mmCIF file of C-alpha atoms and ligand atoms in Angstrom:
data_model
loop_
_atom_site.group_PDB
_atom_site.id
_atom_site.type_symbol
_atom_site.label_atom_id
_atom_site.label_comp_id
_atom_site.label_asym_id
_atom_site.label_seq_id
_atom_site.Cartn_x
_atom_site.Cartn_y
_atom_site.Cartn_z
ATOM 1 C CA UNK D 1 -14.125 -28.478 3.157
ATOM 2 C CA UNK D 2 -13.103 -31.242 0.752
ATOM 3 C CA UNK D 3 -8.933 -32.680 1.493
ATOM 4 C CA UNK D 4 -7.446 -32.528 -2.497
ATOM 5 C CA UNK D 5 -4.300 -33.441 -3.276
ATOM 6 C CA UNK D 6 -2.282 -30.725 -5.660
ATOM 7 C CA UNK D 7 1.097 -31.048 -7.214
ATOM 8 C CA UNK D 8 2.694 -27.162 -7.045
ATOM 9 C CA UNK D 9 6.319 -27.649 -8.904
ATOM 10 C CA UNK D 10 6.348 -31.408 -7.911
ATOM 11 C CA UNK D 11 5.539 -30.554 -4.561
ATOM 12 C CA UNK D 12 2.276 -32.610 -3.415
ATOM 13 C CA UNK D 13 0.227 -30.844 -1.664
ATOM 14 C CA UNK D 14 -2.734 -31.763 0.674
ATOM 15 C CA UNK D 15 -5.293 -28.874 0.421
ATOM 16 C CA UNK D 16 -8.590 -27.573 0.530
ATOM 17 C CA UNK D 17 -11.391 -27.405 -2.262
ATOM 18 C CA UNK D 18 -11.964 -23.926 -3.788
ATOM 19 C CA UNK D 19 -8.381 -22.480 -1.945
ATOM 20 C CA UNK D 20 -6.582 -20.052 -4.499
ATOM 21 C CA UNK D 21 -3.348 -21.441 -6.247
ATOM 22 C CA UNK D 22 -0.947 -18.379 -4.796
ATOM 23 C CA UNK D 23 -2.149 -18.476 -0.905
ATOM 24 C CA UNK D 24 -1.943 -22.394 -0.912
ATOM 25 C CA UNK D 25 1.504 -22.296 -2.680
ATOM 26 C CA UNK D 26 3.013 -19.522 -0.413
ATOM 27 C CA UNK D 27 1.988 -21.968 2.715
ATOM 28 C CA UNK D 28 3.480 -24.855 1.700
ATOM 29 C CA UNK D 29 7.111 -21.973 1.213
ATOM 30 C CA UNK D 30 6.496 -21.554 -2.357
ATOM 31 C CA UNK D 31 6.893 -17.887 -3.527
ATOM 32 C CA UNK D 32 4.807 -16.411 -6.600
ATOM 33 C CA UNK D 33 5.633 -12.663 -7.212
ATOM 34 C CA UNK D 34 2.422 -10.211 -6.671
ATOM 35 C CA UNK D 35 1.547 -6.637 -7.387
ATOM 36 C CA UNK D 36 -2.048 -6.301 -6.300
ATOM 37 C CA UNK D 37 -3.404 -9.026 -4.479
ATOM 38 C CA UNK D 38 -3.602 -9.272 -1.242
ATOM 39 C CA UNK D 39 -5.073 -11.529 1.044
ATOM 40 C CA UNK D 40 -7.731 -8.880 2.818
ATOM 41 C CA UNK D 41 -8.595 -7.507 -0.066
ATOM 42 C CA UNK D 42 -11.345 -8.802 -2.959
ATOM 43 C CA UNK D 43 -9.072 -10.900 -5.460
ATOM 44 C CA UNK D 44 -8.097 -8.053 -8.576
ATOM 45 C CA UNK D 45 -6.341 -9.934 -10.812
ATOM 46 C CA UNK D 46 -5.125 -6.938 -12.861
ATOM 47 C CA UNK D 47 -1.277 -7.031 -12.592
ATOM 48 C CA UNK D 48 -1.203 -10.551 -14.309
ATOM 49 C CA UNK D 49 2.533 -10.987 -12.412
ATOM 50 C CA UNK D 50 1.366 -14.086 -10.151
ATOM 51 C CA UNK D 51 0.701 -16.523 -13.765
ATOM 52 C CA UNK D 52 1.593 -20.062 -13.578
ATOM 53 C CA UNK D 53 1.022 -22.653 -16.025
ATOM 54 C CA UNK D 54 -1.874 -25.484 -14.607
ATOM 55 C CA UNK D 55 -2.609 -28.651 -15.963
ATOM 56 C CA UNK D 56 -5.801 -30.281 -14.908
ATOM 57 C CA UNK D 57 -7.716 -32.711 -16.583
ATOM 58 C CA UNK D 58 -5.112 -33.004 -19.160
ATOM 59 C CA UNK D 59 -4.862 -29.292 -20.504
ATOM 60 C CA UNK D 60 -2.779 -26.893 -19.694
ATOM 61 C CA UNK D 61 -3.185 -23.073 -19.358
ATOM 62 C CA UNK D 62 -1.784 -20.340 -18.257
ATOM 63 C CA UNK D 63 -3.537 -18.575 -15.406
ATOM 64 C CA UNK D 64 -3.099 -15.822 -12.429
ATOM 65 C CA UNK D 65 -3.004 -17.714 -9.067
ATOM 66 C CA UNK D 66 -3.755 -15.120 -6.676
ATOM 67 C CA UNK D 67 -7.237 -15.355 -8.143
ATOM 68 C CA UNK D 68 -7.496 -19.625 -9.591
ATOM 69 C CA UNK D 69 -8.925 -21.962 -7.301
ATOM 70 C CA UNK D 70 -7.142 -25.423 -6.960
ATOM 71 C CA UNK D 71 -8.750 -28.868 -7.847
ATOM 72 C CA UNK D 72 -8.026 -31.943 -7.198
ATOM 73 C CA UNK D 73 -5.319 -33.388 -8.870
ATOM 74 C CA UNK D 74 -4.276 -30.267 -10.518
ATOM 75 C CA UNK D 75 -0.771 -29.365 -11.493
ATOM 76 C CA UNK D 76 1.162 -26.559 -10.895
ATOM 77 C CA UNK D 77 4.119 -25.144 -12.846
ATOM 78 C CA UNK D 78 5.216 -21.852 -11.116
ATOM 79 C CA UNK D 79 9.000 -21.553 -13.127
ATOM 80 C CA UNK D 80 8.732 -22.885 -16.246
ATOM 81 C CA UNK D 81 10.891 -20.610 -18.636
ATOM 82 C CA UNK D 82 7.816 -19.861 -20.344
ATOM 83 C CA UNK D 83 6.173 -18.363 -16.835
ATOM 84 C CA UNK D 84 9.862 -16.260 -16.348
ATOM 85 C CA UNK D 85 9.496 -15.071 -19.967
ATOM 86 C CA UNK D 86 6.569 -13.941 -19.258
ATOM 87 C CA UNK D 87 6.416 -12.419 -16.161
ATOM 88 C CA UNK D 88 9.490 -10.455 -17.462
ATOM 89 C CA UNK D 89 7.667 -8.685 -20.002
ATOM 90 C CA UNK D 90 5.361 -7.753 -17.898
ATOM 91 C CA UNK D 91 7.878 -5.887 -15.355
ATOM 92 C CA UNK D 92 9.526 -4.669 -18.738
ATOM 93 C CA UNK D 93 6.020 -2.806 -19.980
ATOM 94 C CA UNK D 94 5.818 -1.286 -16.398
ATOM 95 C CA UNK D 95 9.262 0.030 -16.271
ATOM 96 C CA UNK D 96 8.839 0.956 -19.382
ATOM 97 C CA UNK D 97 6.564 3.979 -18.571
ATOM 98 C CA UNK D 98 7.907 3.834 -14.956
ATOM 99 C CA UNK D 99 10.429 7.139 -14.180
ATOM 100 C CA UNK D 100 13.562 6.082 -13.926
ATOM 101 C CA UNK D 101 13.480 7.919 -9.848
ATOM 102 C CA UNK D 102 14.889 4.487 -7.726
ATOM 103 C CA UNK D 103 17.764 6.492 -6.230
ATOM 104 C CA UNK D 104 15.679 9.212 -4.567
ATOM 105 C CA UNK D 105 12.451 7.493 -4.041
ATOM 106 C CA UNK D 106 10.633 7.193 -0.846
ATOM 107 C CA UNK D 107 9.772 3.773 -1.579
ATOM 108 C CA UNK D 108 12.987 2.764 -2.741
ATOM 109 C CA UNK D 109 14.189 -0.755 -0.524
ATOM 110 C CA UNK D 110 10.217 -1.020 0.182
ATOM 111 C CA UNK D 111 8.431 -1.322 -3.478
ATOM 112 C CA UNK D 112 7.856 -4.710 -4.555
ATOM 113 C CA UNK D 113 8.593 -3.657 -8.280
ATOM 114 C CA UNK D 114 11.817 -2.199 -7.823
ATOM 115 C CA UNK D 115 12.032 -5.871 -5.696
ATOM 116 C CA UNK D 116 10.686 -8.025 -8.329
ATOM 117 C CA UNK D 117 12.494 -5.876 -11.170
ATOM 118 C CA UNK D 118 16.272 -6.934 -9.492
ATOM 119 C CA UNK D 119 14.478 -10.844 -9.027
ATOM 120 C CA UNK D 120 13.572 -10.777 -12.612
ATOM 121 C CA UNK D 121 16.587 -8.776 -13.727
ATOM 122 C CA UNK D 122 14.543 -6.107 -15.630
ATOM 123 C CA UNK D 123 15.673 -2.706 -16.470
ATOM 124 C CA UNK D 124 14.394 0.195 -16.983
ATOM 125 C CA UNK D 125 14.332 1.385 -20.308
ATOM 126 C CA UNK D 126 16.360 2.746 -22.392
ATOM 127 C CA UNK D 127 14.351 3.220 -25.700
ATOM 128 C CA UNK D 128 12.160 6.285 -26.441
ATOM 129 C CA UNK D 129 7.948 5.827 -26.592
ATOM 130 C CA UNK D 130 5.300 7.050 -23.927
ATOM 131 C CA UNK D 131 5.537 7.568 -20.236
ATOM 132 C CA UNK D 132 2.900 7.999 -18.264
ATOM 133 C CA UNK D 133 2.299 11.351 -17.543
ATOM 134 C CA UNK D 134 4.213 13.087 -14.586
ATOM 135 C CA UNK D 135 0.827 14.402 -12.300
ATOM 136 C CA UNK D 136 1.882 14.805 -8.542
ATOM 137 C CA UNK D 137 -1.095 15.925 -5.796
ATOM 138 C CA UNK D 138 1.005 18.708 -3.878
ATOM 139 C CA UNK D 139 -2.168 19.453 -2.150
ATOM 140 C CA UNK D 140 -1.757 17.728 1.417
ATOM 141 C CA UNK D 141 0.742 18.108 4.176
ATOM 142 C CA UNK D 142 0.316 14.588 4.542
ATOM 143 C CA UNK D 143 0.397 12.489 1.424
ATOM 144 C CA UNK D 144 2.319 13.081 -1.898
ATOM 145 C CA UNK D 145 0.394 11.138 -4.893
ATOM 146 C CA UNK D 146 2.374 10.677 -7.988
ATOM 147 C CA UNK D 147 0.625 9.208 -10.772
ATOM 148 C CA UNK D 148 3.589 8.701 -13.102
ATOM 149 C CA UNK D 149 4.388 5.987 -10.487
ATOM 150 C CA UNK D 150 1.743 4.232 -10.264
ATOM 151 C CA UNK D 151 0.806 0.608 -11.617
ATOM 152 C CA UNK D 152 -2.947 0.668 -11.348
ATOM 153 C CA UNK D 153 -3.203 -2.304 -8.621
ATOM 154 C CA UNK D 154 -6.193 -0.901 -7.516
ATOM 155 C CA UNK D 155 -5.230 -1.700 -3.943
ATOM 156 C CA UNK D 156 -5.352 2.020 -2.676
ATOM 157 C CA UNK D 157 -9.135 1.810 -4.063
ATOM 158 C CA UNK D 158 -10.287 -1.028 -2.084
ATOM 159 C CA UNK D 159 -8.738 -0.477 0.944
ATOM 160 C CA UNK D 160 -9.887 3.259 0.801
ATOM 161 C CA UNK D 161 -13.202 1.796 0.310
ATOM 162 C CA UNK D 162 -13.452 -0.732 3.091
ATOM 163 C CA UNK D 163 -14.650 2.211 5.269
ATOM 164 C CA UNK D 164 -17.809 3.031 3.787
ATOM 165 C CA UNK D 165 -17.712 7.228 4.489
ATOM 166 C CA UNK D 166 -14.648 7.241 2.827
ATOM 167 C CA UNK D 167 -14.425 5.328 -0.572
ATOM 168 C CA UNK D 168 -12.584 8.585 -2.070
ATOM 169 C CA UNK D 169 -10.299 7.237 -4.327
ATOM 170 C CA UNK D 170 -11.124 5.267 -7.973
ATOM 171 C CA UNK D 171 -9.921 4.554 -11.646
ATOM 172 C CA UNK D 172 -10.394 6.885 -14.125
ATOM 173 C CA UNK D 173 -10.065 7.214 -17.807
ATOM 174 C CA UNK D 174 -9.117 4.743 -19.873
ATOM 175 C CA UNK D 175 -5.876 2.152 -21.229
ATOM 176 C CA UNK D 176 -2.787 4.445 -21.337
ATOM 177 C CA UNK D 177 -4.638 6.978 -19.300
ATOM 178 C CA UNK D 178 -5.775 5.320 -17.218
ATOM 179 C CA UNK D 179 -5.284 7.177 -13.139
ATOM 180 C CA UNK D 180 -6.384 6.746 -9.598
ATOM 181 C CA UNK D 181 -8.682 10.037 -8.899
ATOM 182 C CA UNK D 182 -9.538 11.541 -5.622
ATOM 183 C CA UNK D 183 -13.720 12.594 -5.315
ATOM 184 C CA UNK D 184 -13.830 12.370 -9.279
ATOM 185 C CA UNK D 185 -10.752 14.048 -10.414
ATOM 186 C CA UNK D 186 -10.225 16.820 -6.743
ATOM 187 C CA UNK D 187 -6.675 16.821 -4.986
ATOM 188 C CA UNK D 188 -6.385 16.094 -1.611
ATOM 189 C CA UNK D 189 -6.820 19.374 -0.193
ATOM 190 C CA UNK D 190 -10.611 19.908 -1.789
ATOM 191 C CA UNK D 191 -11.485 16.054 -1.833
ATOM 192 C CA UNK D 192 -13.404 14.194 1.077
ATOM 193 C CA UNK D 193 -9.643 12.476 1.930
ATOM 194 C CA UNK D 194 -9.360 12.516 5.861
ATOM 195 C CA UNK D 195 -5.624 11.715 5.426
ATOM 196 C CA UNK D 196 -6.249 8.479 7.530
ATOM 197 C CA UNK D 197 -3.168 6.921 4.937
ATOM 198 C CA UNK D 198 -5.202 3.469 4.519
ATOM 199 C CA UNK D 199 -4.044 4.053 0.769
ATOM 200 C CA UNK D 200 -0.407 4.774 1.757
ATOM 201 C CA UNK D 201 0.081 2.187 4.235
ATOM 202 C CA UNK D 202 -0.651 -0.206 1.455
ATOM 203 C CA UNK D 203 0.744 1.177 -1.961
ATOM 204 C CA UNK D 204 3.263 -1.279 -3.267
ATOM 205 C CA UNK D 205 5.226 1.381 -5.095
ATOM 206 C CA UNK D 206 6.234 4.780 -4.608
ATOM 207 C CA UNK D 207 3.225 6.420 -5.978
ATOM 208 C CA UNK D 208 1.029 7.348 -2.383
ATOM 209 C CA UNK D 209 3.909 8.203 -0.270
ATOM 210 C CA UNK D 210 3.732 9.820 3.527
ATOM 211 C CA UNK D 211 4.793 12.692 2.886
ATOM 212 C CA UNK D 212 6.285 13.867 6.439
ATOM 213 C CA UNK D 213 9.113 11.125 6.258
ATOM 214 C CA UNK D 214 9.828 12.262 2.908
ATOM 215 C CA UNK D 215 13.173 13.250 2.794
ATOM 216 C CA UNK D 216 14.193 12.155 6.390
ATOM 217 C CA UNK D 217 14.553 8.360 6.531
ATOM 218 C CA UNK D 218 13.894 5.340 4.414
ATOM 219 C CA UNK D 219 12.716 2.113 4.756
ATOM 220 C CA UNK D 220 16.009 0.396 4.688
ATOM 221 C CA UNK D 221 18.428 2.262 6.687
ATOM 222 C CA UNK D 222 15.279 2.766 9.560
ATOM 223 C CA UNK D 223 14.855 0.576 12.732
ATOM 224 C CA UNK D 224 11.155 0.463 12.759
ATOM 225 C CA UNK D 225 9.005 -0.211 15.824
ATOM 226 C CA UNK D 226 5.568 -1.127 15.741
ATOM 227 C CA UNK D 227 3.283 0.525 18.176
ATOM 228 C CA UNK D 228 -0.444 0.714 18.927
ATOM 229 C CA UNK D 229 -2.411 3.687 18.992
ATOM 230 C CA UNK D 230 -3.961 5.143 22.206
ATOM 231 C CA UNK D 231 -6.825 7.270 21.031
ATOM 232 C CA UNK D 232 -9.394 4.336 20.658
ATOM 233 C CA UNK D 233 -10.578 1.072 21.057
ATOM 234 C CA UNK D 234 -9.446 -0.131 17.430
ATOM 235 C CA UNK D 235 -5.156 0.149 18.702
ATOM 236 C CA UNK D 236 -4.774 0.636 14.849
ATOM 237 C CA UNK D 237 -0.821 -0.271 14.131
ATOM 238 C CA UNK D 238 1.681 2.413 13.624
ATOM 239 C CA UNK D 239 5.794 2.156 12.871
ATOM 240 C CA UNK D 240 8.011 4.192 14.369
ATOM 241 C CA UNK D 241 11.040 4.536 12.215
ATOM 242 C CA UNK D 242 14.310 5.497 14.167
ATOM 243 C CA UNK D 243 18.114 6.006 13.033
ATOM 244 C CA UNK D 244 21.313 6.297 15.466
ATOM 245 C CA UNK D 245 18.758 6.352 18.102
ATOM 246 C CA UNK D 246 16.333 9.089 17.230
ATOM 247 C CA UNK D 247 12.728 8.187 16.558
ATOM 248 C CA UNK D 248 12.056 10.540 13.247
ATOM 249 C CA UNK D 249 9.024 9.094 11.701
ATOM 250 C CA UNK D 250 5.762 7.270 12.286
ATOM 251 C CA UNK D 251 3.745 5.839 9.641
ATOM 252 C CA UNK D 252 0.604 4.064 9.532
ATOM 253 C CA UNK D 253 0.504 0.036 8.918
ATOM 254 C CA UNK D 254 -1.794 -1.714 6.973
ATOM 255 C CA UNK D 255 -4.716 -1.795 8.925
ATOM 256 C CA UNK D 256 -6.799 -4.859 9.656
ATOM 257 C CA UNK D 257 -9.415 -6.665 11.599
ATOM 258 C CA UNK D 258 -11.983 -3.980 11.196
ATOM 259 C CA UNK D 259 -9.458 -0.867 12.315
ATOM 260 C CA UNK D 260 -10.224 2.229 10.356
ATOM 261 C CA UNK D 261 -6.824 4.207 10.894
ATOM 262 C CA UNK D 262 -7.458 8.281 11.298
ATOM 263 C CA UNK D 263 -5.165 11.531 11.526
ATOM 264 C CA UNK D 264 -5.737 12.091 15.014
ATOM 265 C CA UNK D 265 -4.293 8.638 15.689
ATOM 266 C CA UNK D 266 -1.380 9.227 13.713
ATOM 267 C CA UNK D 267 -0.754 12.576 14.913
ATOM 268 C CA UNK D 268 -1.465 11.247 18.556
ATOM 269 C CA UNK D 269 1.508 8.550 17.788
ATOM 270 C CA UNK D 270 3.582 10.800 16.653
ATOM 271 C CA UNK D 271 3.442 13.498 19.095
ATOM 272 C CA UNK D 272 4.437 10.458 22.043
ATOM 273 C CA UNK D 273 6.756 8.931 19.826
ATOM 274 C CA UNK D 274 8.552 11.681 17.752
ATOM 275 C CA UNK D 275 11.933 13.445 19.511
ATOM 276 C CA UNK D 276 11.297 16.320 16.651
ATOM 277 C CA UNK D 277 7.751 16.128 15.389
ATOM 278 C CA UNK D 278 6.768 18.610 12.439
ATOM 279 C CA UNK D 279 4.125 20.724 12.290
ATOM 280 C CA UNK D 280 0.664 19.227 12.470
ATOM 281 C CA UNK D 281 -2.291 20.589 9.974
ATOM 282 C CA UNK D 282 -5.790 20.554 9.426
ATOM 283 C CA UNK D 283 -8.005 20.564 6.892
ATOM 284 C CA UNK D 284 -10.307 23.254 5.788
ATOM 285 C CA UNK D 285 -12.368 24.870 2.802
ATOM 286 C CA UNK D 286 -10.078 23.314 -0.156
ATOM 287 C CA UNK D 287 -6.705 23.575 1.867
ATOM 288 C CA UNK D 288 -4.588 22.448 4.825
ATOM 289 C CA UNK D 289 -4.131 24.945 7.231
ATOM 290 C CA UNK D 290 -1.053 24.896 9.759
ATOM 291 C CA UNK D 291 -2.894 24.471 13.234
ATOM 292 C CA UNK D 292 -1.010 22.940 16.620
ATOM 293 C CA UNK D 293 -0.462 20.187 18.960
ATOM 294 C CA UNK D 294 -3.172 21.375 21.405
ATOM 295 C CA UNK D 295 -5.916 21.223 18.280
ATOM 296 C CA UNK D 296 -5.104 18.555 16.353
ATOM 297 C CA UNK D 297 -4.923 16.288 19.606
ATOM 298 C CA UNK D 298 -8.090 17.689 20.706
ATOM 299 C CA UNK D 299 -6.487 18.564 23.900
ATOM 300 C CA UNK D 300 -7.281 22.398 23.494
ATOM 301 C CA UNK D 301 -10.768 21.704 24.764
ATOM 302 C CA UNK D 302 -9.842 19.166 27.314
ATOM 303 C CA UNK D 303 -7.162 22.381 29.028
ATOM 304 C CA UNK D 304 -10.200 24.589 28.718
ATOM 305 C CA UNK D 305 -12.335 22.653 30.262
ATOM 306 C CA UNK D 306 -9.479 22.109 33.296
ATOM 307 C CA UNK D 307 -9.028 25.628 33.487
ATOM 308 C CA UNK D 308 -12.539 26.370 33.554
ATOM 309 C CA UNK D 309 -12.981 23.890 37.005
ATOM 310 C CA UNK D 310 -9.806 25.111 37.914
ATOM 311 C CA UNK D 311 -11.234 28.674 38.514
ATOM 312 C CA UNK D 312 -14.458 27.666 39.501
ATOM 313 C CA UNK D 313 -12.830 26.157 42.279
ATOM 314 C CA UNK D 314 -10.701 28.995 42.839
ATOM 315 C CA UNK D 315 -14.058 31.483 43.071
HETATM 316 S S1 SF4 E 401 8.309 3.420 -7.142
HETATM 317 FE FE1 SF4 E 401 9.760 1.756 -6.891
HETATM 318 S S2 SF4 E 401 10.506 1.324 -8.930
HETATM 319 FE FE2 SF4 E 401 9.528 3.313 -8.962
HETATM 320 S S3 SF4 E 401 11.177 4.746 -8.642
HETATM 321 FE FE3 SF4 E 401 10.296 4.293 -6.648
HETATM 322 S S4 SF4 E 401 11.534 2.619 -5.820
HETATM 323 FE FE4 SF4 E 401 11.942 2.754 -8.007
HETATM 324 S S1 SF4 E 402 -5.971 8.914 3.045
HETATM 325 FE FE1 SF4 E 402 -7.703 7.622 3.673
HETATM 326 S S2 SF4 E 402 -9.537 8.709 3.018
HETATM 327 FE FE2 SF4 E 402 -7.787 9.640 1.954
HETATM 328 S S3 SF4 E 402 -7.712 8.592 -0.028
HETATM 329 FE FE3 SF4 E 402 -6.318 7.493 1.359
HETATM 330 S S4 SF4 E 402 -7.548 5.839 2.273
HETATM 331 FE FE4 SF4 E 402 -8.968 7.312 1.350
HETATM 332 S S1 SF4 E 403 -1.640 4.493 -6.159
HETATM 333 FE FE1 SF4 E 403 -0.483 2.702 -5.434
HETATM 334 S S2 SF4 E 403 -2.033 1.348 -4.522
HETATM 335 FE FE2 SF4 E 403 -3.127 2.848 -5.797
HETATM 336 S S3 SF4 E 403 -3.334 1.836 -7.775
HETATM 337 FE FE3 SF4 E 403 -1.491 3.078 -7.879
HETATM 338 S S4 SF4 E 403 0.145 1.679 -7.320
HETATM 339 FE FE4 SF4 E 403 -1.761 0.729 -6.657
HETATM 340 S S1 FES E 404 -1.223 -10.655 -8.063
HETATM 341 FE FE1 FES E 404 -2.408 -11.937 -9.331
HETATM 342 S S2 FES E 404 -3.005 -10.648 -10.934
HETATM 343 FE FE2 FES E 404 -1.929 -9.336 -9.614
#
């Protein structure tokens, strides 16, 4: 690749042709605020938070940099009062249909607009108009979904989608209405879901949420341990999250290089990791039914089979 030379607030910058603005400035320690990109997924560009004003060629525009390539001699204005402005209003016109629910939120010390919201100094509102409808998926043991939360970053849909079988989540409707549906509109418990958490693990709000730490421990007051899981040959990533030395809840990481994450995995983890693990379930016919350790694991047949050599021997 072509060497350019970039100027990212004064900075100059030796780069590659064709790199995008917000990766290149984040390398050379320059940060630009982002809701839905992410660098293993294809570039969105719907959240419009990462703008910067670039002048190239002798005009100057305002553009999102998670998904404008750099040229040579371009230059880069990441905090000019204009950019602040707004980038402000933007975080306004989310909070404003956002529920005001940062004191008892799971995702509360974890959610990069509750983060960017104390950056920017934005507030929620305090002026009456529309809020997005409050529509939580009860359905699964596993994940709580709750649309009223959600800022349509459409990460939850590309990530579910890497792994072709699944590809069960998606927008639906339209503007104001807009939603993230499961199989076309199903819950969890009769979609094609698999609770594998690929969605969770990389929701930058509070609106996919695992739903068995609910409740128990936080992001910020947890010691977290990443740990690999045993079942296969992918060692997808899991954290376990401990307080005052207990280990009370495991949740999946954002997975990458090709790992898939599954239930059984997770489950696995937490059953060898867990001092008090809850209740595992399983899915059938349009609901989760309460099952145990032996099944879920898939141990039940492996005891079976032990017993059944076990006898034979014993004949
Ligand atoms: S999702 Fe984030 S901003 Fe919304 S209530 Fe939860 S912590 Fe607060
Ligand atoms: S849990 Fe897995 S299969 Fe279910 S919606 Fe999320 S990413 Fe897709
Ligand atoms: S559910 Fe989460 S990841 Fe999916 S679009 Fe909404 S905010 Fe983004
Ligand atoms: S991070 Fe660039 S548009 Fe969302």
């Amino acid at each position: 690749m072509t060497d350019i030379t970039i100027k990212i607030d004064g900075k100059e910058i030796q780069t590659q042709k064709d790199r995008f603005i917000l990766e290149v400035a984040r390398e050379n320690g320059i940060d630009i605020p982002s809701l839905c990109y992410d660098p293993d997924l294809e570039k969105f560009g719907g959240c419009r938070l990462c703008i910067v004003e670039i002048t190239n060629r002798g005009w100057t525009k305002i553009d999102t940099a998670c998904s404008t390539r750099v040229a040579d001699g371009m230059e880069i204005n990441t905090k000019s009062e204009e950019i602040i402005k707004k980038r402000r209003a933007i975080l306004q016109l989310l909070l404003d249909s956002h529920p005001n629910d940062c004191l008892t939120c799971q995702k509360a010390g974890a959610c990069d607009l509750q983060k960017y919201a104390y950056e920017y100094d934005v507030k929620f509102r305090d002026h009456d108009g529309a809020k997005r409808e409050k529509v939580y998926d009860l359905s699964s043991p596993y994940i709580l979904k709750d649309n009223a939360k959600c800022i349509l970053c459409g990460k939850c849909v590309q990530i579910c989608g890497q792994i072709e079988e699944r590809s069960i989540l998606s927008f639906a409707d339209r503007g104001y209405d807009a939603y993230i549906a499961l199989d076309l509109g199903k819950d969890f418990a009769h979609s094609y879901c698999i609770s594998c958490n690929r969605c969770v693990s990389i929701c930058p709000v509070g609106a996919l949420i695992d739903k068995r730490s609910l409740g128990k421990i936080r992001s910020f007051e947890s010691e977290k341990k990443t740990v690999k899981c045993k079942v296969c040959e992918f060692g997808c990533n899991f954290e376990v999250h401990s307080k005052n030395g207990e280990n009370i809840a495991v949740t999946a990481k954002k997975p990458s290089s090709g790992r898939p994450l599954c239930l059984k995995g997770r489950m696995m983890t937490e059953l060898m990791f867990l001092d008090n693990p809850d209740t595992p379930y399983m899915k059938g016919a349009g609901e989760f039914i309460e099952s145990n350790w032996l099944t879920v694991t898939g141990f039940k047949n492996i005891v079976k089979k032990i017993e059944k050599v076990d006898a034979k021997k014993g004949e």
